[in-house]
Amino acid sequence: MTAVTFAQPGADANDGVAFELAEFIRDAANNAPRSLQTTLGPSEAGTPCDRRMAYKLAGWQQPNGGGDPLASVIGTGFHTWAAEAFSRPELGGRFLVEQHLTIAPPLIPGGHCDLYDTFYDRVLDWKCVGQYSYDKYRKEGPREQYRIQAHTYGLGWELAGRHPREVGLVIVPRQSARLSDIWVWTEPYDRQVAVDAIQRVATVNQLVSVLDPHHHPEAFGLIPAKPGHECTYCPYYRPGSKDLGDGCPGDLPPTT
Ligand code: SF4
């Protein structure tokens, strides 16, 4: 990247400054270590699409860069702030923050859980979301993928010697940015939700081993896909692709 020279103040000049700064943000986000590992994180254990999971387990290259990174950058910033805020000594160690948990190696080795409230034995995960998702979750409840993630962390805490009683998601609204709009979903911890998720990952992994997509990329077509709105964010999404080795076309339903 070339060095940035800031322009003088002024409407047009400021457009240039904004563009340059945006490029720095994009560059940093795009150059964050890109994972080609063949294991899943807890957030991926409940991926609704088997084919997406299979691409990940096969360690496939990711043709979809993910679009504008700003929402994810803001989410990362909030997580960093919250980790500090909930670790303050004044809280007397009530919250366990960003603790690494072992879950089900080798396929789901583990991950960092946002928060564990030792008062209530409650597992919590922050989700910073835009208006569309915020309205949808409030109306319909959180995505099943997030629910599975929460229970998977619950299992991790159980394996670490805790006795989680409840799991929850804290939905933080990026758009309104008001504390009064924070919405929390919880339900009793259910180990079986995590065990079923791990079993599903093992089944898809077995399918990948048998189908051997590295020698037969077209075999991804034999793995059930679940196209939908989420394809846009799928790292393996390649619109119009005719070769599943290059990426998955998603076959999104037409929008009306
Ligand atoms: S693009 Fe959509 S259908 Fe294809 S693997 Fe990704 S999530 Fe599944």
XYZ file of C-alpha atoms and ligand atoms in Angstrom:
264
model
C 0.000 0.000 0.000
C 1.240 3.515 -0.803
C 1.753 6.099 1.934
C -1.218 8.307 2.678
C -0.881 12.067 2.220
C -3.700 13.931 3.902
C -5.407 16.537 1.779
C -6.309 20.035 2.988
C -9.715 20.550 4.643
C -12.623 21.084 2.292
C -15.639 19.146 1.101
C -14.022 17.457 -1.876
C -10.731 16.945 -0.103
C -12.509 15.276 2.805
C -14.070 12.804 0.414
C -10.536 11.874 -0.539
C -9.466 11.507 3.099
C -12.492 9.300 3.818
C -11.647 7.146 0.824
C -8.038 6.733 1.909
C -8.962 5.896 5.494
C -11.544 3.406 4.280
C -8.836 1.750 2.193
C -6.622 1.424 5.295
C -9.491 -0.172 7.204
C -10.287 -2.511 4.324
C -6.619 -3.450 3.905
C -6.182 -4.243 7.612
C -9.390 -6.275 7.691
C -8.547 -8.174 4.511
C -5.055 -8.952 5.753
C -6.164 -10.308 9.099
C -4.970 -13.916 9.258
C -7.300 -15.824 6.930
C -8.098 -19.252 8.206
C -7.623 -22.220 5.917
C -7.669 -24.584 8.863
C -9.812 -27.668 8.601
C -11.311 -27.428 12.051
C -14.428 -25.524 13.023
C -14.942 -22.866 15.639
C -17.995 -23.027 17.937
C -19.704 -20.377 15.808
C -19.398 -22.656 12.772
C -20.547 -25.873 14.438
C -24.163 -24.898 13.776
C -23.696 -23.668 10.193
C -27.027 -24.569 8.606
C -25.518 -25.561 5.235
C -23.741 -28.945 5.130
C -21.874 -27.969 1.970
C -20.414 -24.854 3.584
C -19.281 -26.984 6.496
C -17.753 -29.490 4.055
C -15.757 -26.766 2.252
C -14.375 -25.660 5.611
C -13.522 -29.178 6.741
C -11.773 -29.767 3.405
C -9.666 -26.625 3.962
C -10.917 -25.168 0.666
C -9.832 -21.769 -0.685
C -12.361 -19.026 0.011
C -13.432 -17.096 -3.094
C -15.724 -14.660 -1.254
C -13.832 -11.946 0.593
C -16.943 -11.079 2.606
C -17.703 -7.602 1.267
C -17.525 -4.436 3.353
C -15.685 -5.261 6.616
C -16.890 -2.286 8.689
C -19.710 -4.063 10.557
C -17.336 -6.808 11.617
C -14.657 -4.259 12.626
C -17.190 -2.435 14.834
C -18.202 -5.763 16.401
C -14.578 -6.612 17.131
C -14.077 -3.217 18.758
C -17.111 -3.722 20.991
C -15.858 -7.160 22.073
C -12.478 -5.685 23.024
C -14.141 -2.911 25.043
C -16.534 -5.331 26.778
C -13.706 -7.710 27.672
C -11.970 -4.889 29.561
C -15.171 -3.552 31.123
C -16.223 -6.927 32.533
C -12.725 -7.702 33.831
C -12.565 -4.651 36.114
C -11.267 -5.586 39.572
C -14.301 -3.830 41.150
C -16.463 -6.664 39.830
C -14.670 -9.103 42.109
C -14.093 -11.696 39.425
C -17.815 -12.319 38.934
C -17.370 -12.533 35.161
C -14.954 -14.854 33.400
C -14.001 -13.111 30.193
C -12.728 -14.411 26.859
C -11.737 -17.720 28.379
C -10.435 -20.341 25.991
C -12.511 -23.512 26.142
C -11.698 -26.931 24.782
C -14.748 -28.449 23.117
C -14.388 -31.481 20.853
C -10.921 -31.845 19.378
C -9.860 -32.451 16.687
C -12.876 -31.258 14.662
C -14.065 -28.498 17.022
C -10.962 -27.853 19.126
C -12.489 -24.961 21.041
C -12.762 -21.218 21.160
C -12.971 -18.135 23.326
C -16.258 -17.566 25.144
C -17.218 -13.900 25.570
C -18.568 -14.065 29.115
C -19.451 -16.437 31.929
C -21.454 -15.016 34.807
C -20.430 -16.997 37.885
C -23.375 -15.619 39.931
C -25.901 -17.361 37.732
C -23.704 -19.900 35.933
C -24.799 -18.247 32.718
C -22.897 -18.428 29.437
C -23.192 -15.236 27.364
C -22.163 -14.249 23.879
C -22.250 -10.695 22.456
C -23.809 -10.223 19.040
C -23.517 -6.763 17.491
C -26.121 -6.658 14.749
C -27.642 -4.303 12.203
C -31.279 -3.265 12.136
C -32.484 -6.102 9.870
C -31.086 -8.825 12.138
C -32.097 -6.982 15.299
C -35.741 -6.790 14.215
C -35.706 -10.402 13.011
C -34.213 -11.812 16.241
C -36.630 -9.874 18.410
C -39.533 -11.196 16.355
C -38.415 -14.774 15.712
C -35.663 -15.452 18.239
C -31.988 -15.857 17.393
C -30.608 -17.881 14.515
C -30.339 -21.586 15.256
C -26.616 -21.333 14.482
C -26.135 -18.889 17.361
C -28.250 -21.035 19.671
C -26.038 -24.035 18.886
C -22.936 -21.913 19.418
C -24.164 -20.881 22.865
C -24.790 -24.501 23.925
C -21.445 -25.562 22.456
C -19.749 -23.023 24.711
C -21.882 -24.403 27.524
C -20.353 -27.811 26.908
C -16.906 -26.250 26.928
C -17.588 -24.710 30.336
C -18.893 -28.022 31.611
C -15.715 -29.743 30.437
C -13.753 -27.010 32.222
C -15.409 -27.976 35.494
C -18.236 -25.417 35.675
C -21.931 -26.173 35.926
C -23.633 -23.928 33.381
C -27.333 -23.561 33.981
C -28.246 -21.120 31.261
C -26.917 -19.941 27.911
C -27.706 -16.632 26.284
C -27.037 -14.129 23.555
C -26.796 -10.424 24.144
C -28.021 -8.649 21.032
C -26.361 -5.237 20.778
C -28.002 -2.918 18.218
C -25.466 -1.134 16.030
C -28.096 1.076 14.459
C -29.850 2.609 17.465
C -26.713 2.291 19.626
C -28.855 2.674 22.774
C -28.354 0.604 25.893
C -32.125 0.519 26.353
C -32.402 -1.434 23.070
C -30.033 -4.223 24.143
C -32.032 -7.438 23.943
C -31.124 -10.692 25.703
C -32.188 -14.194 24.777
C -31.581 -17.065 27.201
C -32.590 -20.663 27.640
C -31.567 -23.487 29.984
C -28.286 -25.131 29.023
C -28.860 -28.391 27.143
C -25.785 -30.543 26.620
C -27.595 -32.572 23.972
C -27.771 -29.567 21.609
C -23.967 -29.429 21.639
C -23.567 -33.203 21.346
C -25.911 -33.284 18.309
C -23.917 -30.473 16.685
C -20.639 -32.325 17.220
C -22.167 -35.490 15.783
C -23.293 -33.596 12.691
C -19.812 -32.157 12.154
C -18.363 -35.682 12.432
C -20.855 -36.976 9.850
C -20.067 -34.201 7.352
C -16.354 -34.758 7.934
C -16.784 -38.445 7.164
C -18.592 -37.518 3.946
C -15.688 -35.254 2.964
C -13.224 -38.105 3.544
C -15.247 -40.509 1.426
C -16.002 -38.074 -1.430
C -12.408 -36.765 -1.597
C -13.179 -33.325 -3.115
C -9.465 -32.547 -3.535
C -9.442 -35.055 -6.373
C -13.137 -34.724 -7.249
C -14.280 -31.145 -6.555
C -17.584 -31.838 -8.295
C -18.333 -34.115 -5.319
C -19.281 -31.010 -3.324
C -22.490 -31.266 -5.376
C -23.354 -34.460 -3.494
C -23.309 -32.641 -0.186
C -26.667 -31.037 0.610
C -26.665 -27.266 0.312
C -28.986 -24.865 2.024
C -28.986 -21.695 -0.076
C -30.485 -18.566 1.368
C -29.831 -15.038 2.515
C -26.694 -16.188 4.352
C -24.956 -17.256 1.108
C -23.844 -13.637 0.624
C -21.666 -14.014 3.717
C -20.495 -17.561 2.913
C -16.733 -17.590 2.199
C -17.319 -20.204 -0.517
C -20.017 -18.228 -2.362
C -19.202 -17.524 -5.997
C -22.228 -16.229 -7.889
C -22.847 -18.055 -11.160
C -20.120 -20.627 -10.539
C -20.367 -23.676 -12.772
C -17.473 -25.403 -11.043
C -17.918 -26.243 -7.381
C -14.130 -26.327 -7.066
C -14.138 -22.567 -7.745
C -16.975 -21.928 -5.335
C -20.654 -22.531 -4.763
C -23.243 -20.568 -6.791
C -25.598 -20.605 -3.838
C -28.620 -20.471 -6.123
C -30.157 -17.768 -4.040
C -33.921 -17.538 -4.312
C -34.925 -14.434 -6.293
C -35.646 -11.385 -4.153
C -38.951 -9.627 -4.703
S -22.987 -20.425 -1.007
Fe -24.814 -20.935 0.198
S -25.442 -22.971 -0.528
Fe -23.323 -22.645 -1.156
S -22.019 -23.518 0.433
Fe -22.291 -21.351 0.917
S -24.057 -21.280 2.284
Fe -24.107 -23.274 1.269
